PDB file of C-alpha atoms in Angstrom:
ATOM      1  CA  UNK Y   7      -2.502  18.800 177.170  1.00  0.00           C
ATOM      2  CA  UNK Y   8       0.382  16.357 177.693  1.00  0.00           C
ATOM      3  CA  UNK Y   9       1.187  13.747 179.686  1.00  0.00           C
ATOM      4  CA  UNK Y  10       5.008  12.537 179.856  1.00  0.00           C
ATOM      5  CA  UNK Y  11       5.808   9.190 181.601  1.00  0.00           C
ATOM      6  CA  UNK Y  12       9.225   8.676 183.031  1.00  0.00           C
ATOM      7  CA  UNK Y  13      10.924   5.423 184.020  1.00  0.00           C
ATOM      8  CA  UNK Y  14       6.954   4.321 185.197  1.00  0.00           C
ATOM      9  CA  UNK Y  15       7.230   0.799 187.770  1.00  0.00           C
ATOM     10  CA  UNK Y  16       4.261  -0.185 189.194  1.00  0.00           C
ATOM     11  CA  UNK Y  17       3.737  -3.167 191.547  1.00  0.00           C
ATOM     12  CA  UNK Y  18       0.587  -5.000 192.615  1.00  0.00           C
ATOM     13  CA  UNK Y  19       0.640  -6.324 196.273  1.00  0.00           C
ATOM     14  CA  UNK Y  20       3.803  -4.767 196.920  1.00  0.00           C
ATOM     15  CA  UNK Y  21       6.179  -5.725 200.456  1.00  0.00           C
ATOM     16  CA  UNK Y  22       4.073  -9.521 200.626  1.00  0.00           C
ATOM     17  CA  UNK Y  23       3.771 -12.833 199.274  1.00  0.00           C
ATOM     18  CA  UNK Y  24       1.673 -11.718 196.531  1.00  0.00           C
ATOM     19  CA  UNK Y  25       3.976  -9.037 194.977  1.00  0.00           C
ATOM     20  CA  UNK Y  26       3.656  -9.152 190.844  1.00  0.00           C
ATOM     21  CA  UNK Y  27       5.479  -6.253 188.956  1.00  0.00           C
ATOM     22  CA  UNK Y  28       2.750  -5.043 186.185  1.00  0.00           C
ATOM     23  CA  UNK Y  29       5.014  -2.139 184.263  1.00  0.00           C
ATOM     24  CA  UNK Y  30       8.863  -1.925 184.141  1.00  0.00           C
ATOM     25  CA  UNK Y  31      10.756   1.153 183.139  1.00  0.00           C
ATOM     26  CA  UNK Y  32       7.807   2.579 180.965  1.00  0.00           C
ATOM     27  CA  UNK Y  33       8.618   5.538 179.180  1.00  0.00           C
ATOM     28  CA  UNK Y  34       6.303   7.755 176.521  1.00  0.00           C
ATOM     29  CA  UNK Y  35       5.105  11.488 175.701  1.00  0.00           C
ATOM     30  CA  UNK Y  36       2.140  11.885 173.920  1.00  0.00           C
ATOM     31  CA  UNK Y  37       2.243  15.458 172.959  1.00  0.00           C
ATOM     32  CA  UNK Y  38      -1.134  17.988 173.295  1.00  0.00           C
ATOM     33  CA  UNK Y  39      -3.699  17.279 170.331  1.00  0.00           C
ATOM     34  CA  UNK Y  40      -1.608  13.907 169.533  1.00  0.00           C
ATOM     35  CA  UNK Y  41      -3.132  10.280 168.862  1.00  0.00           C
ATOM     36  CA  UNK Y  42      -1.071   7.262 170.693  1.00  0.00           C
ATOM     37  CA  UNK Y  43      -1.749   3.821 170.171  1.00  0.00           C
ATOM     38  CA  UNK Y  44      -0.930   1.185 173.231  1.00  0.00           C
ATOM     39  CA  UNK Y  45      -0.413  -2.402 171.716  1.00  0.00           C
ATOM     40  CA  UNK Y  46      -0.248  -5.444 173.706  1.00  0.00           C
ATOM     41  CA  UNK Y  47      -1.433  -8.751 174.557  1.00  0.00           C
ATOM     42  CA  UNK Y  48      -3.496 -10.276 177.148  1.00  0.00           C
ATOM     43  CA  UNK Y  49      -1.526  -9.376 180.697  1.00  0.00           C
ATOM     44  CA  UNK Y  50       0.954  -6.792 178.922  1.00  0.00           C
ATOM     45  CA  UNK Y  51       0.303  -4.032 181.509  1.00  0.00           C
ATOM     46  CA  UNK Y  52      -1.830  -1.888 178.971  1.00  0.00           C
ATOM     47  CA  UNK Y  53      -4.956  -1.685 181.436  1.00  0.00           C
ATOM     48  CA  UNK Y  54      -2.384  -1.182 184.582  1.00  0.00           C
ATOM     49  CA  UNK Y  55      -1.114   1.639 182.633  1.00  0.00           C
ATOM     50  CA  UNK Y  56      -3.669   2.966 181.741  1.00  0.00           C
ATOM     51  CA  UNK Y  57      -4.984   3.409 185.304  1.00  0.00           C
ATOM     52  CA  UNK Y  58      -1.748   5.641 185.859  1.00  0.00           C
ATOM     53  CA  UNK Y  59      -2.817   7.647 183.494  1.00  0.00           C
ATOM     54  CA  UNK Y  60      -5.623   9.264 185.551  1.00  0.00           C
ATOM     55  CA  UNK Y  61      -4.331   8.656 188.991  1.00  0.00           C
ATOM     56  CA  UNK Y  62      -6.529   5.596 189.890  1.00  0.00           C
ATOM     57  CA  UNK Y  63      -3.301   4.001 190.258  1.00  0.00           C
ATOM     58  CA  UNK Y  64       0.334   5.703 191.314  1.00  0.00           C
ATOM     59  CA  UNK Y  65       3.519   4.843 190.284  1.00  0.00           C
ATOM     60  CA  UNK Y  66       5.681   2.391 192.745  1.00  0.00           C
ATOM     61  CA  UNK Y  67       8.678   4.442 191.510  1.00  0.00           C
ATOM     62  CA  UNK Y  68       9.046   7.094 188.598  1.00  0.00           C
ATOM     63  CA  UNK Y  69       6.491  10.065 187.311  1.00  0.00           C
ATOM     64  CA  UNK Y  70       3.809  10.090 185.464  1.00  0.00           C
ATOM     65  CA  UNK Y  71       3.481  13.831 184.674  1.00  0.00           C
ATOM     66  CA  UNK Y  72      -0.028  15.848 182.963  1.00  0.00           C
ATOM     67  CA  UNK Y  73       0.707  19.103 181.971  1.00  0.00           C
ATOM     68  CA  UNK Y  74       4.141  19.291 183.598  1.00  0.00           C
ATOM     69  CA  UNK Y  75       2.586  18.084 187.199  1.00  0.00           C
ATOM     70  CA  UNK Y  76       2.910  14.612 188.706  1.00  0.00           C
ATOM     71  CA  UNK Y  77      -0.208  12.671 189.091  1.00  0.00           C
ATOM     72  CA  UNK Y  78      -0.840  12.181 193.108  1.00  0.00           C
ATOM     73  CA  UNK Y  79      -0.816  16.275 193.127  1.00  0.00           C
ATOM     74  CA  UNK Y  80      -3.851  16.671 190.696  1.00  0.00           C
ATOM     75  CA  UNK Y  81      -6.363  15.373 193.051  1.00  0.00           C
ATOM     76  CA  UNK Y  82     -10.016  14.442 191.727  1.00  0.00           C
ATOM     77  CA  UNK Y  83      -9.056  16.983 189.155  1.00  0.00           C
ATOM     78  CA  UNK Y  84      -7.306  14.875 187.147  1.00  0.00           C
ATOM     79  CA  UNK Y  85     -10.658  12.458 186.365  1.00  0.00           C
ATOM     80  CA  UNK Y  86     -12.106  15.216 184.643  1.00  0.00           C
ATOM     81  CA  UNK Y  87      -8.557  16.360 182.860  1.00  0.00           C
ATOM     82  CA  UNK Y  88      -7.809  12.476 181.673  1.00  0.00           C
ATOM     83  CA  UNK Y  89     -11.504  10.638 180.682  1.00  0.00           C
ATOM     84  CA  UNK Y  90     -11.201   6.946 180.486  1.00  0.00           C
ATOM     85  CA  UNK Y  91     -13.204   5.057 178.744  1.00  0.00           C
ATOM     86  CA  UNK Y  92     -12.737   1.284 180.090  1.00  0.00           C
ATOM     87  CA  UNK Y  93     -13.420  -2.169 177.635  1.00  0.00           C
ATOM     88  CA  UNK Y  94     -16.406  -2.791 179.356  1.00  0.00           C
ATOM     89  CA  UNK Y  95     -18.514  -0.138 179.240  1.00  0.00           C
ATOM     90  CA  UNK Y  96     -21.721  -0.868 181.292  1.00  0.00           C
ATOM     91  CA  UNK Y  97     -19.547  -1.025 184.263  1.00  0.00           C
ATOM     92  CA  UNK Y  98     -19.683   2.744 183.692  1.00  0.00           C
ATOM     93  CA  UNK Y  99     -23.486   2.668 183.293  1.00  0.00           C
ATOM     94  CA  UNK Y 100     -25.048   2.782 186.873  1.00  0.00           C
ATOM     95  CA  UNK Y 101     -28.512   5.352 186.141  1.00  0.00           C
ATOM     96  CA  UNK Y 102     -31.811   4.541 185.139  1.00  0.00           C
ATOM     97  CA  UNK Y 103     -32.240   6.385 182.152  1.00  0.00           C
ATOM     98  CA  UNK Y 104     -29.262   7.506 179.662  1.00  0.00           C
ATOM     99  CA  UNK Y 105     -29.926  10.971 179.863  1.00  0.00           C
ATOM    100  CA  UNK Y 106     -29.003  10.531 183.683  1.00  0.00           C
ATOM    101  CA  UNK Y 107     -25.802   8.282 183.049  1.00  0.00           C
ATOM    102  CA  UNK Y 108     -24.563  11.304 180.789  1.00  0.00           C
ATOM    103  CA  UNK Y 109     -25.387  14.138 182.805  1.00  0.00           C
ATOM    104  CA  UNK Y 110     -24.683  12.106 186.261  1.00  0.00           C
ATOM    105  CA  UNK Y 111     -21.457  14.511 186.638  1.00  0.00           C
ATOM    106  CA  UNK Y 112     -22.550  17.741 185.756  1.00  0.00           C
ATOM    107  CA  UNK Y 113     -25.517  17.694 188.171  1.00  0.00           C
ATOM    108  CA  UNK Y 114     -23.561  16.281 191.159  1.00  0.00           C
ATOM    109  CA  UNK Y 115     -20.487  18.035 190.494  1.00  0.00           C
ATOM    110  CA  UNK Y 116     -20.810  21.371 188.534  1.00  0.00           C
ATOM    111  CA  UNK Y 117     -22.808  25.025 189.184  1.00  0.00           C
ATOM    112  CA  UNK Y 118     -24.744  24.323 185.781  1.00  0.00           C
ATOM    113  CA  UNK Y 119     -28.043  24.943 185.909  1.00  0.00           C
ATOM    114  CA  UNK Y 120     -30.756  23.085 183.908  1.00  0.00           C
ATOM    115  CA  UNK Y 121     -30.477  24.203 180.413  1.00  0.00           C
ATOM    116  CA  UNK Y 122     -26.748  24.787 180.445  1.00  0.00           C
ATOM    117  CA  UNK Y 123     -26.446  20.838 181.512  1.00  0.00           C
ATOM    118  CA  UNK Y 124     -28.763  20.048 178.748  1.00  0.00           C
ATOM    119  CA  UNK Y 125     -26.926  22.085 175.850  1.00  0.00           C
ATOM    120  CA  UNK Y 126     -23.366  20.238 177.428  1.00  0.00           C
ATOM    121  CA  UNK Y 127     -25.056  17.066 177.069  1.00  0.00           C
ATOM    122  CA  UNK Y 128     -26.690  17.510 173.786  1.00  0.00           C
ATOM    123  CA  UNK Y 129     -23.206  18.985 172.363  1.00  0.00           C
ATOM    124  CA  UNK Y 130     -21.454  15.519 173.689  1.00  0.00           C
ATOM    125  CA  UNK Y 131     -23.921  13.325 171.953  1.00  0.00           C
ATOM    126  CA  UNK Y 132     -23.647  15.293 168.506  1.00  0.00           C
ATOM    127  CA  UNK Y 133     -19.684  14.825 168.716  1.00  0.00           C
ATOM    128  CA  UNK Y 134     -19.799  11.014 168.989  1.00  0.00           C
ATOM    129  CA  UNK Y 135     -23.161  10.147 166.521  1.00  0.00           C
ATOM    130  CA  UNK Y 136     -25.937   9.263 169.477  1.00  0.00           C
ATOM    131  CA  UNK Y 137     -29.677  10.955 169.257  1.00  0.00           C
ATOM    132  CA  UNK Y 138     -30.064  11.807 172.673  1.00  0.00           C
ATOM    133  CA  UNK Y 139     -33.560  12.193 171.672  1.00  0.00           C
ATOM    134  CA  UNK Y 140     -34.515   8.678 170.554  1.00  0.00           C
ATOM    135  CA  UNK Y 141     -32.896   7.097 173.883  1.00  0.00           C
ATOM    136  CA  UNK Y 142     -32.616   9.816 176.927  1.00  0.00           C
ATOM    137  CA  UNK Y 143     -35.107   8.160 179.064  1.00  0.00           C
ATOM    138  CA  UNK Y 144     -34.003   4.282 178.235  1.00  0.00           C
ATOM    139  CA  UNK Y 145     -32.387   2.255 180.287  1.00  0.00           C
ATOM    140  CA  UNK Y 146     -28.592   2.392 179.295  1.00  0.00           C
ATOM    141  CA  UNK Y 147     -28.183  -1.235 180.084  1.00  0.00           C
ATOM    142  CA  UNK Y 148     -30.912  -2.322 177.954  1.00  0.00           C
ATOM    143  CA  UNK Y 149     -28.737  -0.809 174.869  1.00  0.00           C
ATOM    144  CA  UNK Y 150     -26.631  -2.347 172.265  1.00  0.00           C
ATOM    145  CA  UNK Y 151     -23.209  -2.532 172.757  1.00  0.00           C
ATOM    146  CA  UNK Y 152     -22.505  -0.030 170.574  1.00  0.00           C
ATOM    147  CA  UNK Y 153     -24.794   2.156 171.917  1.00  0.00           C
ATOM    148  CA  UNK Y 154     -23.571   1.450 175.998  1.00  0.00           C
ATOM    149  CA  UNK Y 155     -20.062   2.486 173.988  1.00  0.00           C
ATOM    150  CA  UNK Y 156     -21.173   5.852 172.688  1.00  0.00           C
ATOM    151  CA  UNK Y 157     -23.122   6.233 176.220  1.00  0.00           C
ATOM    152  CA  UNK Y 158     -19.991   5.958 178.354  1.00  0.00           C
ATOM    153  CA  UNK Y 159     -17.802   8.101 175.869  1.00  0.00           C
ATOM    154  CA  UNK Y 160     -20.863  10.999 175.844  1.00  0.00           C
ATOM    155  CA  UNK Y 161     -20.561  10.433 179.922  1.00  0.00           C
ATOM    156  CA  UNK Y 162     -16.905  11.351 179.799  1.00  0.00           C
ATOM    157  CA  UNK Y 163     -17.063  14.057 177.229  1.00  0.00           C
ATOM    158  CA  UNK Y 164     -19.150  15.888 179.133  1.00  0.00           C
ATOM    159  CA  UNK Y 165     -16.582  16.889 181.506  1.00  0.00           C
ATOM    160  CA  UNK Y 166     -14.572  18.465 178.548  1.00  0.00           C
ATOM    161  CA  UNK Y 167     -11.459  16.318 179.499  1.00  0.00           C
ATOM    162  CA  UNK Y 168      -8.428  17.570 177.383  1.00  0.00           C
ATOM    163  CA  UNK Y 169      -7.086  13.927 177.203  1.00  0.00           C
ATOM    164  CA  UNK Y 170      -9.487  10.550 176.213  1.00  0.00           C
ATOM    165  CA  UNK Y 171      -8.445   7.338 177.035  1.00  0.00           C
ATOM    166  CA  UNK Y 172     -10.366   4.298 174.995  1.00  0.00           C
ATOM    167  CA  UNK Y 173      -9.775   0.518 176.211  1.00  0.00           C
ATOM    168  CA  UNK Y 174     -10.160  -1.110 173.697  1.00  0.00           C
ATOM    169  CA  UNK Y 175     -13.131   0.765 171.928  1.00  0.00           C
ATOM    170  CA  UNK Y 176     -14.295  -2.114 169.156  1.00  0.00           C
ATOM    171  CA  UNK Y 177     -14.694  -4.893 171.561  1.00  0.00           C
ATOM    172  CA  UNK Y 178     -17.848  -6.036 170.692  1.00  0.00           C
ATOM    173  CA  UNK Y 179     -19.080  -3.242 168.645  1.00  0.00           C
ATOM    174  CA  UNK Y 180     -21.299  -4.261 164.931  1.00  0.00           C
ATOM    175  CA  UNK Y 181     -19.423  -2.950 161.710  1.00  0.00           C
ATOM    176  CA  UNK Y 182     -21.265   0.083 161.554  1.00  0.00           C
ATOM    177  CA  UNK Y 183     -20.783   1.370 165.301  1.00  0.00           C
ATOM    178  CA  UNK Y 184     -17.350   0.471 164.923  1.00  0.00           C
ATOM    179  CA  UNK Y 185     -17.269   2.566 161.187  1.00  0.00           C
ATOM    180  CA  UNK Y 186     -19.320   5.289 163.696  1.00  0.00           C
ATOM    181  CA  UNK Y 187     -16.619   4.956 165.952  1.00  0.00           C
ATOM    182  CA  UNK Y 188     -13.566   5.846 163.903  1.00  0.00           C
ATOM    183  CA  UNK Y 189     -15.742   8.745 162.525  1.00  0.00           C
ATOM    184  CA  UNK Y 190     -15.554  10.579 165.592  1.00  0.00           C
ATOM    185  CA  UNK Y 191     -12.095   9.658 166.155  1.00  0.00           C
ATOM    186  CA  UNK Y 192     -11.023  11.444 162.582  1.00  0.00           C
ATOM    187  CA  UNK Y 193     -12.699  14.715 163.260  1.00  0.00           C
ATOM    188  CA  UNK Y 194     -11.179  14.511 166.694  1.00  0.00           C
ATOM    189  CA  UNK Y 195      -7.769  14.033 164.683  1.00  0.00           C
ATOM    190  CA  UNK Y 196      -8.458  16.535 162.314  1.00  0.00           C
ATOM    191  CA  UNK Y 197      -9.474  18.994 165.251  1.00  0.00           C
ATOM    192  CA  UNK Y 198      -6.732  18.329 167.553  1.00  0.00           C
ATOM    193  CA  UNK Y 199      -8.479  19.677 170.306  1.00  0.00           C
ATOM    194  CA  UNK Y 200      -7.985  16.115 172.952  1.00  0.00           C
ATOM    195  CA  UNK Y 201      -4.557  13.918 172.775  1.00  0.00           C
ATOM    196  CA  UNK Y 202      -6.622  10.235 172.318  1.00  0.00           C
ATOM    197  CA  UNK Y 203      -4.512   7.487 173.745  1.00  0.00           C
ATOM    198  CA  UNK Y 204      -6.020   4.101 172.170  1.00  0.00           C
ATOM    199  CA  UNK Y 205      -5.440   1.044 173.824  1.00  0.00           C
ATOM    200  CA  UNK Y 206      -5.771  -2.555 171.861  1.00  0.00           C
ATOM    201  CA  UNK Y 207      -4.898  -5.865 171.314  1.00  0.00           C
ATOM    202  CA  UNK Y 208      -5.910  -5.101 167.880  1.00  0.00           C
ATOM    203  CA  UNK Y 209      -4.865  -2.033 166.130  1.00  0.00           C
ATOM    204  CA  UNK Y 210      -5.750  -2.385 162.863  1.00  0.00           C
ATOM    205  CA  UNK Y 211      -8.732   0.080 162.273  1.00  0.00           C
ATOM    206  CA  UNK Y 212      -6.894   2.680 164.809  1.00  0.00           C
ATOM    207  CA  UNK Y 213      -3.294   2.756 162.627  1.00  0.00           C
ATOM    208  CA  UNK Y 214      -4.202   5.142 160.185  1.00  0.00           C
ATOM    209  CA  UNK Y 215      -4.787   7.770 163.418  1.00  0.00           C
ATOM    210  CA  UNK Y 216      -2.284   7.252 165.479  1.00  0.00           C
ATOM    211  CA  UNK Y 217       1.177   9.355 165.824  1.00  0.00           C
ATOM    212  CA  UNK Y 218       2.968   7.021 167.577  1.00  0.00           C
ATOM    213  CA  UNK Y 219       2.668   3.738 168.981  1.00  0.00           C
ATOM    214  CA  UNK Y 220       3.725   2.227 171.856  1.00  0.00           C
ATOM    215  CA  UNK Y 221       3.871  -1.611 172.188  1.00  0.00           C
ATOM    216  CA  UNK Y 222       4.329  -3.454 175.506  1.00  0.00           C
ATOM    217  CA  UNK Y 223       4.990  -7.042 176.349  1.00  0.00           C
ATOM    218  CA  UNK Y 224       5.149  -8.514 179.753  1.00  0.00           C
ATOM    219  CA  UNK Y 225       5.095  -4.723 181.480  1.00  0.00           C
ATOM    220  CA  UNK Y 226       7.745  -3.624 179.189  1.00  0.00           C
ATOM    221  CA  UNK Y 227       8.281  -1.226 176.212  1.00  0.00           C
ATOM    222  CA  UNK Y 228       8.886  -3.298 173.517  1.00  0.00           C
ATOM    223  CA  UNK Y 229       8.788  -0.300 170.892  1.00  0.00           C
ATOM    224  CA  UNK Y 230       7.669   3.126 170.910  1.00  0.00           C
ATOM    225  CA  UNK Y 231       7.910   5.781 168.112  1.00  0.00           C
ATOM    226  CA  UNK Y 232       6.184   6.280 164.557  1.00  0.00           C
ATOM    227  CA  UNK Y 233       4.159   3.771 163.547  1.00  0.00           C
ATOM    228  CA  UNK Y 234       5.915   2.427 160.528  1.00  0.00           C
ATOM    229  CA  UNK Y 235       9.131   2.655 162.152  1.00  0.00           C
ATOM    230  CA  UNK Y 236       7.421   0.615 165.428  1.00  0.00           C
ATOM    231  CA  UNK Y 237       6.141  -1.978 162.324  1.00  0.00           C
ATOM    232  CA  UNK Y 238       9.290  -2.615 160.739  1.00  0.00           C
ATOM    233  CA  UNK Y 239      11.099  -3.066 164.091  1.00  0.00           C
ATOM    234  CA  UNK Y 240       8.427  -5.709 165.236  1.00  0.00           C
ATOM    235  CA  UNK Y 241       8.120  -7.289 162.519  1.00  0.00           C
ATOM    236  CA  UNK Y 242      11.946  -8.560 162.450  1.00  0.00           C
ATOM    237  CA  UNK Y 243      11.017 -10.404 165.800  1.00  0.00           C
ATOM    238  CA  UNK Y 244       9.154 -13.301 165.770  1.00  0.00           C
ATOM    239  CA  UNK Y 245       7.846 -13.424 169.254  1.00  0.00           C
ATOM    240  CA  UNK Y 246       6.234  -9.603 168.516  1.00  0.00           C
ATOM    241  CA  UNK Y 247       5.724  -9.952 165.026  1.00  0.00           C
ATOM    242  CA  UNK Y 248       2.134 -11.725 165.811  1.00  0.00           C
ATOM    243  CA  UNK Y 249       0.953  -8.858 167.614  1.00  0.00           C
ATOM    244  CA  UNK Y 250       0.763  -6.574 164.165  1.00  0.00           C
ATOM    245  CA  UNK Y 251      -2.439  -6.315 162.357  1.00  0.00           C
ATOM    246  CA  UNK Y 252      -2.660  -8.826 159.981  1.00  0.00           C
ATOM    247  CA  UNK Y 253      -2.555  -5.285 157.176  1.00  0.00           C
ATOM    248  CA  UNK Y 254       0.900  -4.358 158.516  1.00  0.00           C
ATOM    249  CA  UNK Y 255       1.977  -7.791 157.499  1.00  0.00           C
ATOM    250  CA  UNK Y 256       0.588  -7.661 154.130  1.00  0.00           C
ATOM    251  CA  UNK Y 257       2.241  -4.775 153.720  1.00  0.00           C
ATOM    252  CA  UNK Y 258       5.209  -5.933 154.894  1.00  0.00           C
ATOM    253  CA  UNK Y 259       5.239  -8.852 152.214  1.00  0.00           C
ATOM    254  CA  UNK Y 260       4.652  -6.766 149.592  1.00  0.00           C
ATOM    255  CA  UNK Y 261       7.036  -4.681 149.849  1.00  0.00           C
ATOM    256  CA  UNK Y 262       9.269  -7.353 150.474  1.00  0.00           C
ATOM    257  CA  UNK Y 263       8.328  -8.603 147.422  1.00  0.00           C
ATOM    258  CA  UNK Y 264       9.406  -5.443 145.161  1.00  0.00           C
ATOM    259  CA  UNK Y 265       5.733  -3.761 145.536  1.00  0.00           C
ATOM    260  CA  UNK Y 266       5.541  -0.216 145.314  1.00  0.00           C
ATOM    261  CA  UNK Y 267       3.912   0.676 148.490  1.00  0.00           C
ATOM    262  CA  UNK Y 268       4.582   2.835 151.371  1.00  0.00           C
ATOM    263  CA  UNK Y 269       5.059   1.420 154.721  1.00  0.00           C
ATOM    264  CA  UNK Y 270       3.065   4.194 156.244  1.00  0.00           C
ATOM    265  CA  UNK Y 271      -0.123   2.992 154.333  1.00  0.00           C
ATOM    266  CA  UNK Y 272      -2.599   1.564 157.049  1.00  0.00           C
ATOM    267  CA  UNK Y 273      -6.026   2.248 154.828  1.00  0.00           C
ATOM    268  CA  UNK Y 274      -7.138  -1.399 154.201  1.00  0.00           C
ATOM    269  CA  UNK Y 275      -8.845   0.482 151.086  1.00  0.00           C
ATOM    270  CA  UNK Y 276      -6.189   1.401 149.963  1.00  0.00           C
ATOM    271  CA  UNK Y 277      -3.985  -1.404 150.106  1.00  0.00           C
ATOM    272  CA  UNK Y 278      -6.824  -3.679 148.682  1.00  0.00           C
ATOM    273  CA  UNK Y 279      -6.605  -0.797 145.513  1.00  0.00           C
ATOM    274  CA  UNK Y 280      -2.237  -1.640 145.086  1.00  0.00           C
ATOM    275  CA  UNK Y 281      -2.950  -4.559 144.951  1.00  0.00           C
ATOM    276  CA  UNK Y 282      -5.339  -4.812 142.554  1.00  0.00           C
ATOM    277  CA  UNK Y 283      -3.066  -2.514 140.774  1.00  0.00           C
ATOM    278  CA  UNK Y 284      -0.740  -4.823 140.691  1.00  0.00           C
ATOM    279  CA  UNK Y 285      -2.906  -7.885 139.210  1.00  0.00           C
ATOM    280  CA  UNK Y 286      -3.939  -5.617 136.352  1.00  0.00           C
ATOM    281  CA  UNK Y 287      -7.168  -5.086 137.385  1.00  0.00           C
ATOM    282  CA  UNK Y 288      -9.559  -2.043 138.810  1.00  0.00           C
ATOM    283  CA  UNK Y 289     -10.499  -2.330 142.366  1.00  0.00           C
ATOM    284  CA  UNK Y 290     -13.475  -0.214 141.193  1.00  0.00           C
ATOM    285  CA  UNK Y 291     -14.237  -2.929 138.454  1.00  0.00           C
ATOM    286  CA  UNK Y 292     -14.206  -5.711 140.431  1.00  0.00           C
TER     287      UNK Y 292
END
């Protein structure tokens, strides 16, 4: 599924005293099965646009269009089409047990009966890594983080949306969720069955993924295309250089400084193996 956005404005408070403009001129496609990246800092519009994205909010003036079809004509449809998972995830979390919080759709909203809710669930938490088993009658607020995050994402998948949304997913997350995490994102990648948008302040772990990447800063576009290309625009500006992962800019360097490496390599892993390359030495030695 696709969603194009065309010339997006939207305004807070609009017509009174406390009128701020969020998103200026925003424009993107993010093409069905594709992986987009949203960088920004604090107050760059990423969480107002991602809220278009869905319909929770609607453009003050241009389009944002899923599937060919502007957003205020999809209705409630639309929440189950575009799945957003927000930073915070327990605000999503509102049902005694987890096995309620996950299935909390399906039994208000769909003709499923018992065991067909059950299989939908079950298939949900084997995508994203979480034993239903070990935690279906817990209370989801009494979880890790990491486990509230896999929670919230098993309580959108459920709805089979054809487009996920993550705000920023490793907020708080351990090492290994956040390892877990990127898991689930490759074999969505290698699947191509959802376009993922990824939002962050911090893209590092997500760059290897991602098709393009869109950067915004202070509600505008700053850059949007491929992701080295997006790189090696930003980092010739000081004011958005600070907002690349601190890789891209050891990358940068060393090619800068004659280094054979491609610009397109975002596997920390990897990099850490050129360079030890380069010193003479075996990354697998040391």
């Amino acid at each position: 599924m696709e969603i194009r956005v065309e010339n997006l404005e939207y305004v807070y408070n609009q017509g009174t005293p406390l009128e701020i403009g969020a998103l200026h001129g925003i424009t993107f496609t993010l093409s069905a099965g594709g992986f987009l990246g949203i960088l920004g800092g604090t107050g760059s519009g990423k969480t107002t646009l991602v809220m278009n994205l869905n319909g929770l909010l609607l453009p003050t003036a241009g389009r944002v269009l899923v599937q060919g079809k502007e957003t205020e004509s999809w209705g409630g449809d639309l929440r189950r089409k575009v799945g957003v998972v927000f930073q915070r995830p327990e605000r999503q979390l509102f049902e005694e047990t987890v096995y309620e919080d996950i299935s909390f759709v399906l039994r208000r909203f769909s003709d499923l009966d018992e065991d067909q809710i059950d299989d939908t669930v079950r298939k949900a938490c084997e995508l994203i890594k979480l034993d239903i088993s070990e935690i279906a009658d817990r209370n989801p607020l009494a979880l890790s983080d990491g486990e509230k995050r896999k929670v919230a994402i098993a309580g959108v998948l459920v709805n089979e949306p054809e487009i996920l949304v993550l705000d920023e997913p490793a907020v708080g997350l351990d090492p290994l969720s956040r390892v877990d995490l990127i898991a689930v994102l490759l074999e969505m990648r290698r699947s191509r069955d959802k376009s993922v948008v990824i939002v962050s302040h911090d893209m590092e772990p997500f760059m290897p993924l991602l098709d393009h990447l869109l950067v915004l800063d202070q509600g505008r576009a700053a850059a949007y295309g491929p992701p080295a290309e997006v790189c090696r625009e930003l980092v010739r500006q000081p004011g958005l250089a600070e907002l690349l992962p601190g890789l891209v800019l050891l990358v940068n360097d060393l090619r800068n400084s004659g280094a054979d490496i491609s610009e397109n390599e975002f596997r920390a892993s990897a990099v850490a193996d050129r360079i030890a390359d380069l010193l003479g030495c075996s990354g697998k030695d040391n």
